[in-house]
Amino acid sequence: MGHREDLLEGAKRCLLEKGFVRTTARDIVKESGTNLASIGYHYGSKDALLGQAYIALVEDSSDQFDGGGELATAPGSLERFHEVWGNVIASMGEPGSIWHLGIELVAMGDKLPAVRDLVAKAQREGGRGVIPMFMGGEEPPADDPAVDTLGKLYMTLMSGLITQYMLDPETAPTADELTEGVRQLMAAADRTSQA
């Protein structure tokens, strides 16, 4: 690996160990075996590097959501909805879960504006990336309206779930509860449309 990749991997390890606010440029350099000048050269700033490292951690973890591409249920079905959310929830309880970092970023974002802005821009792309997990097929094009409807819906559910889980895993929604809630919404919508 070159310095760019070494820095990214070092920053990922620092984030998991120390979080955003407590990670210094020197921590990243020590963890990556590089030098301070490399951060500016390759990423522009420590915060830009931390933002990229967080996005990479989230992308790495998304393989768990769809079982490494091995979902057993029909795309677009309530069973698929249940399966994906079950996988997401399982990832939250694993040692070294990255989800506490999202909460830190929301709570401390004013102290990390460059990181917050970078991650905020990546939210829409994240929504685009999760659509196929639930609906099957390929990622929609960036200009597809589903990115701003389905993608944002899934990201909103994800953010709420992460928040509830980090506050209290025992009372956070389960995949069964989320699926039953959607089932009830669908039933109510059917009754309304038939009236």
CSV table of C-alpha atoms in Angstrom, one decimal:
chain,number,residue,atom,x,y,z
A,1,MET,CA,0.0,0.0,0.0
A,2,GLY,CA,1.0,3.6,-0.5
A,3,HIS,CA,0.7,6.4,1.9
A,4,ARG,CA,-2.8,7.3,0.9
A,5,GLU,CA,-4.1,3.9,1.6
A,6,ASP,CA,-2.0,3.6,4.8
A,7,LEU,CA,-3.5,6.8,6.1
A,8,LEU,CA,-7.0,5.7,5.3
A,9,GLU,CA,-6.5,2.4,7.1
A,10,GLY,CA,-4.8,4.1,10.1
A,11,ALA,CA,-7.6,6.7,10.3
A,12,LYS,CA,-10.2,3.9,10.3
A,13,ARG,CA,-8.5,2.2,13.2
A,14,CYS,CA,-8.2,5.4,15.1
A,15,LEU,CA,-11.9,6.2,14.6
A,16,LEU,CA,-12.9,2.8,16.0
A,17,GLU,CA,-10.6,3.2,19.0
A,18,LYS,CA,-10.9,6.9,19.8
A,19,GLY,CA,-13.8,8.4,17.8
A,20,PHE,CA,-13.7,11.6,15.8
A,21,VAL,CA,-13.0,14.3,18.4
A,22,ARG,CA,-10.2,12.5,20.3
A,23,THR,CA,-8.3,11.4,17.2
A,24,THR,CA,-5.4,13.6,16.4
A,25,ALA,CA,-3.3,13.9,13.2
A,26,ARG,CA,-0.4,12.5,15.2
A,27,ASP,CA,-2.5,9.4,16.2
A,28,ILE,CA,-3.2,8.7,12.5
A,29,VAL,CA,0.4,9.1,11.6
A,30,LYS,CA,1.5,6.8,14.3
A,31,GLU,CA,-1.1,4.2,13.4
A,32,SER,CA,-0.4,4.4,9.7
A,33,GLY,CA,3.4,4.6,9.8
A,34,THR,CA,3.4,7.7,7.6
A,35,ASN,CA,4.1,11.4,8.3
A,36,LEU,CA,2.1,14.5,9.0
A,37,ALA,CA,2.8,16.0,5.6
A,38,SER,CA,1.1,13.0,3.9
A,39,ILE,CA,-2.3,13.9,5.4
A,40,GLY,CA,-2.3,17.3,3.8
A,41,TYR,CA,-0.9,16.0,0.5
A,42,HIS,CA,-3.3,13.1,0.1
A,43,TYR,CA,-6.5,14.4,1.8
A,44,GLY,CA,-6.1,18.1,2.4
A,45,SER,CA,-6.8,17.9,6.1
A,46,LYS,CA,-7.2,15.6,9.1
A,47,ASP,CA,-10.9,16.2,9.0
A,48,ALA,CA,-11.2,15.3,5.3
A,49,LEU,CA,-9.3,12.1,6.0
A,50,LEU,CA,-11.5,11.2,9.0
A,51,GLY,CA,-14.6,11.8,6.9
A,52,GLN,CA,-13.3,9.5,4.1
A,53,ALA,CA,-12.3,6.9,6.8
A,54,TYR,CA,-15.9,7.0,8.3
A,55,ILE,CA,-17.5,6.6,4.8
A,56,ALA,CA,-15.2,3.7,4.1
A,57,LEU,CA,-16.1,2.1,7.4
A,58,VAL,CA,-19.8,2.4,6.6
A,59,GLU,CA,-19.2,1.0,3.1
A,60,ASP,CA,-17.3,-1.9,4.5
A,61,SER,CA,-20.1,-2.7,7.0
A,62,SER,CA,-22.8,-2.6,4.3
A,63,ASP,CA,-21.8,-6.0,3.2
A,64,GLN,CA,-23.2,-7.3,6.4
A,65,PHE,CA,-26.6,-5.8,5.6
A,66,ASP,CA,-27.2,-7.9,2.6
A,67,GLY,CA,-25.4,-11.0,3.9
A,68,GLY,CA,-22.6,-10.4,1.4
A,69,GLY,CA,-25.1,-10.4,-1.5
A,70,GLU,CA,-26.7,-13.6,-0.3
A,71,LEU,CA,-30.2,-12.4,0.7
A,72,ALA,CA,-32.7,-15.3,0.6
A,73,THR,CA,-35.9,-13.4,0.3
A,74,ALA,CA,-37.7,-11.8,-2.7
A,75,PRO,CA,-36.7,-8.3,-3.5
A,76,GLY,CA,-39.3,-5.7,-2.5
A,77,SER,CA,-41.1,-8.0,-0.1
A,78,LEU,CA,-41.8,-7.6,3.6
A,79,GLU,CA,-39.6,-10.7,4.1
A,80,ARG,CA,-36.7,-8.9,2.4
A,81,PHE,CA,-37.4,-5.8,4.6
A,82,HIS,CA,-37.3,-8.0,7.7
A,83,GLU,CA,-34.1,-9.8,6.6
A,84,VAL,CA,-32.1,-6.7,5.8
A,85,TRP,CA,-33.2,-4.9,9.0
A,86,GLY,CA,-32.3,-8.0,11.0
A,87,ASN,CA,-28.8,-7.9,9.5
A,88,VAL,CA,-28.4,-4.2,10.2
A,89,ILE,CA,-29.5,-4.7,13.8
A,90,ALA,CA,-27.1,-7.7,14.2
A,91,SER,CA,-24.2,-5.5,13.0
A,92,MET,CA,-25.0,-3.0,15.8
A,93,GLY,CA,-24.4,-5.5,18.5
A,94,GLU,CA,-21.0,-6.7,17.2
A,95,PRO,CA,-17.8,-5.7,19.0
A,96,GLY,CA,-16.2,-2.7,17.3
A,97,SER,CA,-19.5,-1.5,15.8
A,98,ILE,CA,-19.1,1.7,13.9
A,99,TRP,CA,-22.5,3.1,14.7
A,100,HIS,CA,-21.5,5.0,17.8
A,101,LEU,CA,-19.4,7.1,15.4
A,102,GLY,CA,-22.5,8.3,13.6
A,103,ILE,CA,-24.0,9.4,16.9
A,104,GLU,CA,-20.8,11.2,17.9
A,105,LEU,CA,-20.8,13.0,14.5
A,106,VAL,CA,-24.4,14.2,15.0
A,107,ALA,CA,-23.7,15.3,18.6
A,108,MET,CA,-20.3,16.9,17.9
A,109,GLY,CA,-20.7,17.9,14.3
A,110,ASP,CA,-20.3,21.6,15.1
A,111,LYS,CA,-16.8,20.9,16.3
A,112,LEU,CA,-16.1,18.9,13.1
A,113,PRO,CA,-17.7,20.9,10.3
A,114,ALA,CA,-15.6,19.6,7.5
A,115,VAL,CA,-16.3,16.0,8.5
A,116,ARG,CA,-20.0,16.7,9.0
A,117,ASP,CA,-20.3,18.3,5.6
A,118,LEU,CA,-18.4,15.5,3.8
A,119,VAL,CA,-20.6,12.8,5.5
A,120,ALA,CA,-23.8,14.8,4.9
A,121,LYS,CA,-23.0,14.9,1.2
A,122,ALA,CA,-22.5,11.1,1.2
A,123,GLN,CA,-25.9,10.5,2.8
A,124,ARG,CA,-27.7,10.7,-0.6
A,125,GLU,CA,-25.2,8.3,-2.1
A,126,GLY,CA,-25.7,6.0,0.9
A,127,GLY,CA,-29.4,6.0,0.2
A,128,ARG,CA,-28.8,5.1,-3.4
A,129,GLY,CA,-26.6,2.2,-2.3
A,130,VAL,CA,-29.2,0.6,0.0
A,131,ILE,CA,-32.1,0.6,-2.4
A,132,PRO,CA,-30.9,-2.6,-4.1
A,133,MET,CA,-30.6,-4.4,-0.8
A,134,PHE,CA,-34.3,-3.9,-0.3
A,135,MET,CA,-35.6,-3.8,-3.8
A,136,GLY,CA,-33.1,-5.9,-5.7
A,137,GLY,CA,-31.4,-5.0,-9.0
A,138,GLU,CA,-28.6,-2.5,-9.5
A,139,GLU,CA,-28.1,0.9,-7.8
A,140,PRO,CA,-30.4,3.4,-9.5
A,141,PRO,CA,-28.7,6.3,-11.4
A,142,ALA,CA,-28.0,9.3,-9.3
A,143,ASP,CA,-30.8,11.3,-11.0
A,144,ASP,CA,-33.4,8.6,-10.3
A,145,PRO,CA,-36.3,9.9,-8.2
A,146,ALA,CA,-36.2,6.8,-6.1
A,147,VAL,CA,-32.9,8.1,-4.6
A,148,ASP,CA,-34.8,11.0,-3.0
A,149,THR,CA,-37.8,8.9,-1.9
A,150,LEU,CA,-36.9,5.3,-1.1
A,151,GLY,CA,-33.2,6.1,-0.5
A,152,LYS,CA,-34.0,8.9,1.9
A,153,LEU,CA,-36.7,6.8,3.6
A,154,TYR,CA,-34.2,3.9,4.3
A,155,MET,CA,-31.6,6.4,5.5
A,156,THR,CA,-34.1,8.0,7.9
A,157,LEU,CA,-35.0,4.6,9.2
A,158,MET,CA,-31.3,3.8,9.6
A,159,SER,CA,-30.5,7.0,11.5
A,160,GLY,CA,-33.5,6.5,13.9
A,161,LEU,CA,-32.6,2.9,14.5
A,162,ILE,CA,-29.0,3.7,15.2
A,163,THR,CA,-30.0,6.4,17.6
A,164,GLN,CA,-32.4,4.2,19.5
A,165,TYR,CA,-30.0,1.2,19.6
A,166,MET,CA,-27.1,3.4,20.9
A,167,LEU,CA,-29.4,4.8,23.6
A,168,ASP,CA,-30.7,1.4,24.7
A,169,PRO,CA,-30.3,-1.8,22.7
A,170,GLU,CA,-32.8,-3.6,24.9
A,171,THR,CA,-35.7,-1.3,23.9
A,172,ALA,CA,-34.6,-0.5,20.3
A,173,PRO,CA,-36.8,-1.8,17.6
A,174,THR,CA,-36.3,-5.4,16.3
A,175,ALA,CA,-36.7,-6.5,12.7
A,176,ASP,CA,-40.0,-8.1,13.7
A,177,GLU,CA,-41.3,-4.8,15.1
A,178,LEU,CA,-40.2,-2.7,12.2
A,179,THR,CA,-41.7,-5.2,9.7
A,180,GLU,CA,-45.0,-5.3,11.7
A,181,GLY,CA,-45.1,-1.5,11.7
A,182,VAL,CA,-44.7,-1.4,7.9
A,183,ARG,CA,-47.3,-4.1,7.6
A,184,GLN,CA,-49.8,-2.0,9.6
A,185,LEU,CA,-49.0,1.1,7.5
A,186,MET,CA,-49.7,-0.9,4.3
A,187,ALA,CA,-52.9,-2.2,5.7
A,188,ALA,CA,-54.1,1.2,6.7
A,189,ALA,CA,-53.2,2.6,3.3
A,190,ASP,CA,-55.1,-0.2,1.6
A,191,ARG,CA,-58.2,0.5,3.7
A,192,THR,CA,-57.9,4.2,2.9
A,193,SER,CA,-57.6,3.7,-0.8
A,194,GLN,CA,-60.6,1.3,-0.8
A,195,ALA,CA,-62.9,3.8,1.0
